[in-house]
Short mmCIF file of C-alpha atoms in Angstrom, two decimals:
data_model
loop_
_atom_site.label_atom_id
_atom_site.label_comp_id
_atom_site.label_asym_id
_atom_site.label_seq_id
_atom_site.Cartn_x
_atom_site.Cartn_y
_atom_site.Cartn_z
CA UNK A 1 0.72 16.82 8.66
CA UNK A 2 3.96 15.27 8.31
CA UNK A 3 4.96 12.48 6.05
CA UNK A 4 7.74 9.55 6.44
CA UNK A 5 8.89 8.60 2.84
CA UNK A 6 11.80 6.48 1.92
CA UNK A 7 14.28 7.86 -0.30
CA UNK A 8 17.02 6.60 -2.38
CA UNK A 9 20.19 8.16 -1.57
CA UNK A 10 22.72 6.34 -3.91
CA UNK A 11 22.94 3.65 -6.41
CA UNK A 12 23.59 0.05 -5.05
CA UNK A 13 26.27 -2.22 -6.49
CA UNK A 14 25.57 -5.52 -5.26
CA UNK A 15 23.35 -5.99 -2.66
CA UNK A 16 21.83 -2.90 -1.59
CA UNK A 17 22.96 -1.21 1.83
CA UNK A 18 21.01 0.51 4.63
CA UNK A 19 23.29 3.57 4.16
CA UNK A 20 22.11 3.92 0.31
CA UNK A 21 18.83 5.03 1.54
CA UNK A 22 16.80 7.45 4.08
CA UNK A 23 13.54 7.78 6.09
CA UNK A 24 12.95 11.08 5.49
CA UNK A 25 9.91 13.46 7.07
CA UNK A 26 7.83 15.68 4.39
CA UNK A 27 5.28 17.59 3.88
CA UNK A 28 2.34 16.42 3.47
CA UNK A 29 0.71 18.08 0.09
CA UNK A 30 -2.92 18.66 0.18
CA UNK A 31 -4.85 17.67 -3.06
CA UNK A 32 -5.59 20.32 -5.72
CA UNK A 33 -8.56 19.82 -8.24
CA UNK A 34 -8.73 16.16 -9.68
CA UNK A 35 -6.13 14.79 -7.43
CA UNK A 36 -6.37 12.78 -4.18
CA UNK A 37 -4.89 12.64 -0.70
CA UNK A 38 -4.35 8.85 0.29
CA UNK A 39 -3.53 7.57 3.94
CA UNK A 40 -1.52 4.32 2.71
CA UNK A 41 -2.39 0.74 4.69
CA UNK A 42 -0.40 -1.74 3.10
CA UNK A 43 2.53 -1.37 1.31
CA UNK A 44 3.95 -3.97 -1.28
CA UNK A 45 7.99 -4.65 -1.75
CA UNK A 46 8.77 -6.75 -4.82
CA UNK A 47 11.78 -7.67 -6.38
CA UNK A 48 11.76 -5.66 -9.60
CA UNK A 49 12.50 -2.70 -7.36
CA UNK A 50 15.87 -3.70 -7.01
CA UNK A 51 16.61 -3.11 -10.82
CA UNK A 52 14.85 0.18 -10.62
CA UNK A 53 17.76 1.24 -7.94
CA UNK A 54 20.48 1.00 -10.84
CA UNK A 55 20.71 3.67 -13.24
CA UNK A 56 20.58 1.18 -16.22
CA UNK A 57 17.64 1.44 -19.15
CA UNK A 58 15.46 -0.93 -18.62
CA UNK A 59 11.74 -0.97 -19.32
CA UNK A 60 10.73 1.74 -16.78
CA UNK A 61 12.72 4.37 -15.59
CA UNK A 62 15.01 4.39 -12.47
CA UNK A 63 14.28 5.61 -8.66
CA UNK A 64 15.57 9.06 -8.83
CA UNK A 65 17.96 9.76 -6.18
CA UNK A 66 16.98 12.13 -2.99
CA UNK A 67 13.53 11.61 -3.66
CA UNK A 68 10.28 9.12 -2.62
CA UNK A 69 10.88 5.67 -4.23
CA UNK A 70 7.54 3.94 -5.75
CA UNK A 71 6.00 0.50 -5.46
CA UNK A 72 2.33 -0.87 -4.94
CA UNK A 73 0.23 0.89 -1.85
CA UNK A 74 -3.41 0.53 -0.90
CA UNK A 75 -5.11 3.35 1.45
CA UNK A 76 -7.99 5.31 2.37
CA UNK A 77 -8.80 8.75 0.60
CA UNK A 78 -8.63 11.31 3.36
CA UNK A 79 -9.47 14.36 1.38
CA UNK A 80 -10.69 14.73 -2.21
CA UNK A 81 -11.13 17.02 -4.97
CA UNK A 82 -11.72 14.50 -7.62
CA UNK A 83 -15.15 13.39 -9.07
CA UNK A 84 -15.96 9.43 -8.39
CA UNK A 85 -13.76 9.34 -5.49
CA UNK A 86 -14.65 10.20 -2.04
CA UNK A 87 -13.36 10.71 1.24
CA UNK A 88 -13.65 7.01 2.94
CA UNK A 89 -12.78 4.98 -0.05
CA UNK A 90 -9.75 2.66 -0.62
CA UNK A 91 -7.79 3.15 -3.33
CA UNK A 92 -4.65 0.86 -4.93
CA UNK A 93 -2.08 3.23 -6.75
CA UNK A 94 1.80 2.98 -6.73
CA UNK A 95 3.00 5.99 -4.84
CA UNK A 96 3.71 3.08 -2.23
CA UNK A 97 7.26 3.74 0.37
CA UNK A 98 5.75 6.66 2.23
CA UNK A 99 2.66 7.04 4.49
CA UNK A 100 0.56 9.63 2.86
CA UNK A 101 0.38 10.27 -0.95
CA UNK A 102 -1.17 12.90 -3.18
CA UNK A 103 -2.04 11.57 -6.41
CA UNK A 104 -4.43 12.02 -10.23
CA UNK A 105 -7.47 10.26 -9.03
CA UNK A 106 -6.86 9.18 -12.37
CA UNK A 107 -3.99 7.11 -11.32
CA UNK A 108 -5.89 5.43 -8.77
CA UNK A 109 -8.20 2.55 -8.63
CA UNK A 110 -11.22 2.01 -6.28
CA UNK A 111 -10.93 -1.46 -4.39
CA UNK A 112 -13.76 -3.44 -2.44
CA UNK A 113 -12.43 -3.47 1.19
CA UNK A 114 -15.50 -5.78 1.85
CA UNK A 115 -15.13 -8.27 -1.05
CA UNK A 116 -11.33 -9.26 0.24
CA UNK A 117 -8.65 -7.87 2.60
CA UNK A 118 -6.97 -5.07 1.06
CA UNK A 119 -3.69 -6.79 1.27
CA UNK A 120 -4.76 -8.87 -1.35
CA UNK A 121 -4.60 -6.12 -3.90
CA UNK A 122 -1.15 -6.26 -3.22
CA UNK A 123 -0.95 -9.89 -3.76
CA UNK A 124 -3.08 -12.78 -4.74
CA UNK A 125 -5.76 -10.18 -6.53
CA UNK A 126 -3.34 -7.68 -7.73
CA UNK A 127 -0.14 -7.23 -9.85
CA UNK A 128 1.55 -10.53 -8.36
CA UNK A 129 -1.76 -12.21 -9.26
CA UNK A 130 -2.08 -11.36 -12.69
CA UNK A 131 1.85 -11.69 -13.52
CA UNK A 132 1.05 -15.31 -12.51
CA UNK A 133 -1.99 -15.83 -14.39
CA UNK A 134 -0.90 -13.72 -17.66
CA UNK A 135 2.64 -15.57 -17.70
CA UNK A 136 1.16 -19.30 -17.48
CA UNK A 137 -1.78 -18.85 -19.76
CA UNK A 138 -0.85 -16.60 -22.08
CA UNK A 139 3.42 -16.23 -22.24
CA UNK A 140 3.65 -20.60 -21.06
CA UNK A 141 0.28 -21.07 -23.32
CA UNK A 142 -0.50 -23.56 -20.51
CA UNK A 143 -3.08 -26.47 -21.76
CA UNK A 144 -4.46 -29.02 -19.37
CA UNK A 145 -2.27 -32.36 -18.86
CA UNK A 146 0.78 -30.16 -19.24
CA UNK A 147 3.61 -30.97 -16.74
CA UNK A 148 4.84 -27.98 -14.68
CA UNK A 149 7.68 -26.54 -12.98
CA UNK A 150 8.02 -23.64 -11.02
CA UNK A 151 10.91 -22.15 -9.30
CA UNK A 152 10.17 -19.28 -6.63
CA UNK A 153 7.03 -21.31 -5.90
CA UNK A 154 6.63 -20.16 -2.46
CA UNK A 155 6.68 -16.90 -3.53
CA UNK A 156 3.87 -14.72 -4.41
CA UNK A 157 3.94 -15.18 -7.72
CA UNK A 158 5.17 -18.82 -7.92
CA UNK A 159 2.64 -20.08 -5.22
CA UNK A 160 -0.35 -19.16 -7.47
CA UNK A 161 1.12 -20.06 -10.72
CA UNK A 162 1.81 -23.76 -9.20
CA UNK A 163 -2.14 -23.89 -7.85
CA UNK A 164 -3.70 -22.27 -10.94
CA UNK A 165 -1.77 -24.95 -13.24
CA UNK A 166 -3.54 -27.37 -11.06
CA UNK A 167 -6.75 -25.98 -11.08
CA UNK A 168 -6.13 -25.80 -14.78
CA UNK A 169 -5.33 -29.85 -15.01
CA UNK A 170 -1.85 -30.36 -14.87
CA UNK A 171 -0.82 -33.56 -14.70
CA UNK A 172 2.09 -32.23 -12.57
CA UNK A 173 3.20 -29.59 -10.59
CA UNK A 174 6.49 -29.36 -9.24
CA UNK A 175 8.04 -26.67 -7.15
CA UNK A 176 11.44 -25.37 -5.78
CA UNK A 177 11.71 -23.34 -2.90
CA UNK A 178 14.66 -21.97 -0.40
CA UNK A 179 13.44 -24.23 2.76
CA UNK A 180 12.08 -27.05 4.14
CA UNK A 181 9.20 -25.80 5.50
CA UNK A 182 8.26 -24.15 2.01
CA UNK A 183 8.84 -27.12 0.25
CA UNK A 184 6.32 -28.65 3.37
CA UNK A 185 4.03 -26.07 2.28
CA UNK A 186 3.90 -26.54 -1.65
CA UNK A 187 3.08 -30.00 -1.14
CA UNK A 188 0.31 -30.20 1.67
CA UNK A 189 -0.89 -26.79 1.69
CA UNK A 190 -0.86 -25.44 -2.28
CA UNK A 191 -0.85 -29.03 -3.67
CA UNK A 192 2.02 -29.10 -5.57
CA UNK A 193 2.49 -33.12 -6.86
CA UNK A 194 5.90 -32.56 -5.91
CA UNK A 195 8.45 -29.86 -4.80
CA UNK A 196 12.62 -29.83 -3.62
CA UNK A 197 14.84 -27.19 -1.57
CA UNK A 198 17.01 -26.42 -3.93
CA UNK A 199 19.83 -25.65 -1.34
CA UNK A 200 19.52 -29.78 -0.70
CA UNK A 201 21.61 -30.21 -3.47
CA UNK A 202 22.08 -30.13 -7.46
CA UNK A 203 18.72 -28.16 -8.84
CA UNK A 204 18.98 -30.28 -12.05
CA UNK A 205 19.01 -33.81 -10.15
CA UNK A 206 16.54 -32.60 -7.89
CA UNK A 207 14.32 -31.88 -11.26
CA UNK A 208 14.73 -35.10 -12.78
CA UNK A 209 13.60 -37.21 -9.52
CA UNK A 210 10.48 -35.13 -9.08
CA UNK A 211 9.84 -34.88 -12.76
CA UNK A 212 10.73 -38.49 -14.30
CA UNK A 213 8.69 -37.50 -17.43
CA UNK A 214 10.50 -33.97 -17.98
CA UNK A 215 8.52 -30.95 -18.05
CA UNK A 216 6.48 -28.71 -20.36
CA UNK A 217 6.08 -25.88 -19.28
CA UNK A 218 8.81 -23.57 -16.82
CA UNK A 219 7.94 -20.52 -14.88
CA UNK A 220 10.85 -18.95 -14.42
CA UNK A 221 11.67 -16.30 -11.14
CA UNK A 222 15.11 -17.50 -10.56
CA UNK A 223 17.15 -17.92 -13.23
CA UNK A 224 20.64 -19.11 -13.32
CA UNK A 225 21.16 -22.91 -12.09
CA UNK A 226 16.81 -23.42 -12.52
CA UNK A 227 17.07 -22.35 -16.20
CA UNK A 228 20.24 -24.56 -17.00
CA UNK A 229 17.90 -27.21 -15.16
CA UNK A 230 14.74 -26.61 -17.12
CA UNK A 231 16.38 -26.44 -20.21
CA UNK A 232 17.27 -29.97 -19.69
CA UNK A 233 14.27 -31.08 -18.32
CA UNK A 234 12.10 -30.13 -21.01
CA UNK A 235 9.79 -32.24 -23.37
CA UNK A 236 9.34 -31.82 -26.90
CA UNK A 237 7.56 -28.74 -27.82
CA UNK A 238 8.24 -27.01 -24.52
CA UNK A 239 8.00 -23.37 -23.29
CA UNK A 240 9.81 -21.31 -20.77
CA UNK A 241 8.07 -18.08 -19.42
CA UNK A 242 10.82 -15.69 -17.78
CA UNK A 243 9.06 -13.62 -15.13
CA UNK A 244 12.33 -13.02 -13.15
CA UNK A 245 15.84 -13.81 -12.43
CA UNK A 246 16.42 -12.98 -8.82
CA UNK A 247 19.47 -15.42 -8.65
CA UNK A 248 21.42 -12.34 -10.83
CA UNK A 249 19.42 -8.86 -9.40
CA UNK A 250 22.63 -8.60 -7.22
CA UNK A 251 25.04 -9.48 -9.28
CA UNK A 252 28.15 -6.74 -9.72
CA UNK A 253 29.70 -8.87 -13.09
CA UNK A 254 27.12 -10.08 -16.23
CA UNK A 255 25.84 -14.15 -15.06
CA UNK A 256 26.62 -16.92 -17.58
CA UNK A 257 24.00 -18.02 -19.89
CA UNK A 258 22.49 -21.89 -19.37
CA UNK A 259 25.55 -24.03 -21.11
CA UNK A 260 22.82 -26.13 -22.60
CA UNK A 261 20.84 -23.95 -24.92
CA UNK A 262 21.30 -26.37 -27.82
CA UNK A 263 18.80 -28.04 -26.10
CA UNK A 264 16.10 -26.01 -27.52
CA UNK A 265 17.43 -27.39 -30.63
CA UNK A 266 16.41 -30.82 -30.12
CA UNK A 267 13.14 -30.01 -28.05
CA UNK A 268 11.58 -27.45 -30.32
CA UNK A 269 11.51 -25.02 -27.02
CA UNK A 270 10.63 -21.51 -26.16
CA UNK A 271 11.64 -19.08 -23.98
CA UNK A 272 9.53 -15.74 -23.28
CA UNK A 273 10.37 -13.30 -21.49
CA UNK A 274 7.24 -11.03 -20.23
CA UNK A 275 6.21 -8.22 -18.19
CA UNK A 276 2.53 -7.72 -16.68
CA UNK A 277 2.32 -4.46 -17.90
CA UNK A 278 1.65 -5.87 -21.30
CA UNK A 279 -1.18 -7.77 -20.10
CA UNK A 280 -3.69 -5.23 -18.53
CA UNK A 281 -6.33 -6.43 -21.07
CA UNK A 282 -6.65 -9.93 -18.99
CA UNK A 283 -7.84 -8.37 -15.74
CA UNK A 284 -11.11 -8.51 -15.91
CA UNK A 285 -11.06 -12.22 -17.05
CA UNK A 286 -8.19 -12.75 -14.43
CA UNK A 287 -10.33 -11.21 -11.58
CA UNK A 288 -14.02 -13.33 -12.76
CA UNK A 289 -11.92 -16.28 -12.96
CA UNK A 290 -9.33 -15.75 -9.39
CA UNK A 291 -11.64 -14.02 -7.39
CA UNK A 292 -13.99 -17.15 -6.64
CA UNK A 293 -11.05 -19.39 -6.11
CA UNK A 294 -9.94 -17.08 -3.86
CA UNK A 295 -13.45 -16.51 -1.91
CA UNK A 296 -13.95 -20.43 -1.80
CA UNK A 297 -10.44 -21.52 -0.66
CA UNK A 298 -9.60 -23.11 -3.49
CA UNK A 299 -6.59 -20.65 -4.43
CA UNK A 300 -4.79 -20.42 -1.13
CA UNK A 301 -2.19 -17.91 -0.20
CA UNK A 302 0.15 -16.20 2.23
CA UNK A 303 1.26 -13.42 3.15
CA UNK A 304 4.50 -12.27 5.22
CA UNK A 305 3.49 -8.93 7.45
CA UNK A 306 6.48 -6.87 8.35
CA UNK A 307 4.87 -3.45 10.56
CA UNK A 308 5.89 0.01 9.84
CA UNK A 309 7.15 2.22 7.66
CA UNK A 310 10.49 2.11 9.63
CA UNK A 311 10.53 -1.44 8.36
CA UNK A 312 10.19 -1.37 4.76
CA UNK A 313 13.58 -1.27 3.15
CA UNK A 314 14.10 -4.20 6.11
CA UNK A 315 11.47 -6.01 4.27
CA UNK A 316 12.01 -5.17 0.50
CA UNK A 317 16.05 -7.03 1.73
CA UNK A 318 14.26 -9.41 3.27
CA UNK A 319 12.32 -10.63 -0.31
CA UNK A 320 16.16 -10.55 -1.93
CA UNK A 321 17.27 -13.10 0.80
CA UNK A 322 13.92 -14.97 0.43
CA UNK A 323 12.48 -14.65 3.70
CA UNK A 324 8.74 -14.33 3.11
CA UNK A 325 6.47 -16.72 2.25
CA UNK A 326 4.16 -15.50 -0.40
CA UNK A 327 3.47 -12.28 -0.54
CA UNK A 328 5.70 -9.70 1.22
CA UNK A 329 3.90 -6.80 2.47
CA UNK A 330 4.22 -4.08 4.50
CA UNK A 331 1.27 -2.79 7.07
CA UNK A 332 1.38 0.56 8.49
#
């Protein structure tokens, strides 16, 4: 059996290049005892990747270069020499960027391919899911009548933050997307009170006509000009949760800070900074509470397809430019 894996060939500076990576055909390893061999489905390209490309320390450790890159994958076991899992089960793990992968059992979890598509343990039910849910509740310490802003919102995480903070009772929910047609979607399809394409003009005096009242609570994925904005949007007693920055993952020289951090000053704000991986303990409640949302319709969500493993780094560029619409994922 022969496997296609992506590998990364050098470092990027800037925006990443086709020629700093290779599809690449392995061998594919059989499983020895306690391991598994997985037949990957779905494959899930998110933006953190890109800092794991650069050799910098940050809070995991870099793609090593000449071998298989990682990221979120859902499969079938196709051969198994581990207790609990058998041959015929789907399994989400993160030996994602290749077509077949040998893995600890222990390092894999059993999924439900019944209870919900198995792209959506990529997505609205996975990692994406619960960085949404752990950053409002928990980093943003949402409470109901809260105002909310969210940049990124047609994103995977910034769609469901936007429709949980309703759900939640927010008196307001306002968006910012890259489009028209997203900021279409926010509004009539995720009911978002109100939302802006922040390529329309001025992000800060698009934020003060759809949120007269300021804000109270950000959820930041973008960074740069929607912080500065935020900042001065906010209300007394306000809180900023920074999921992401992708405004600055491409960046070759260090982005300015928001000129109008005295703000906090006057406002009593917060800013956060989190990563999901700290918040593992709020699955199960994320999962009782999401999952029935999700099964009902009342949490909606998207998810952009892109086919084949030739594909992926194609669609891992394509969630730097912005060009999916919640979820990116890739189906092989």
């Amino acid at each position: 059996m022969i496997n296609r894996e992506w590998h990364l060939l050098s470092r990027p500076v800037g925006w990443p290049k086709p020629e700093d990576f290779a599809l690449v055909e392995a061998e594919v390893r059989q499983p020895r005892e306690g391991q598994v061999l997985v037949r990957n489905k779905y494959l899930s390209v998110d933006p953190y990747m890109r800092g794991r490309m650069s050799a910098a320390k940050s809070y995991v450790a870099p793609f090593e270069l000449g071998k298989a890159m990682q990221g979120g994958a859902v499969g079938e076991v196709v051969a198994s020499e581990a207790e609990g899992i058998a041959v015929g089960d789907h399994v989400l793990h993160f030996l994602g960027w290749r077509e077949y992968a040998t893995l600890d059992a222990k390092n894999a979890v059993k999924v439900d391919a019944d209870a919900a598509p198995l792209s959506a343990y990529l997505g609205v039910l996975g990692m994406t899911g619960l960085t949404a849910y752990a950053g409002l509740l928990r980093t943003a310490a949402f409470k109901e009548g809260d105002s909310v802003f969210v940049s990124g919102a047609a994103g995977a995480v910034g769609s469901q933050v936007g429709q949980i903070a309703k759900l939640k009772g927010a008196s307001r929910v306002i968006g910012s997307a890259g489009s028209d047609e997203k900021v279409k979607l926010l509004v009539e399809e995720y009911g978002f009170d109100a939302a802006f394409n922040y390529k329309n003009g001025p992000v800060g005096e698009q934020l003060r006509e759809a949120a007269p009242d300021g804000v109270d609570v950000y959820f930041d994925n973008v960074g740069g000009d929607h912080l500065e904005a935020a900042i001065g949007s906010l209300n007394q007693g306000g809180r900023i949760a920074v999921c992401g920055m992708i405004s600055v993952y491409n960046n070759t020289e260090p982005a300015p800070g928001p000129k109008n951090l005295a703000r906090l000053i006057q406002t009593r704000g917060r800013i956060e900074g989190f990563l999901v991986g700290d918040h593992y303990d709020l699955q199960p409640q994320f999962v009782q509470e999401v999952g029935p949302w999700v099964a009902s319709g009342a949490l909606k969500y998207r998810e952009t397809v892109v086919e084949g493993i030739e594909n992926n780094l194609e669609a891992f560029l394509g969630v730097l430019r912005g060009d999916n619409t919640g979820k990116m994922i890739v189906k092989l």
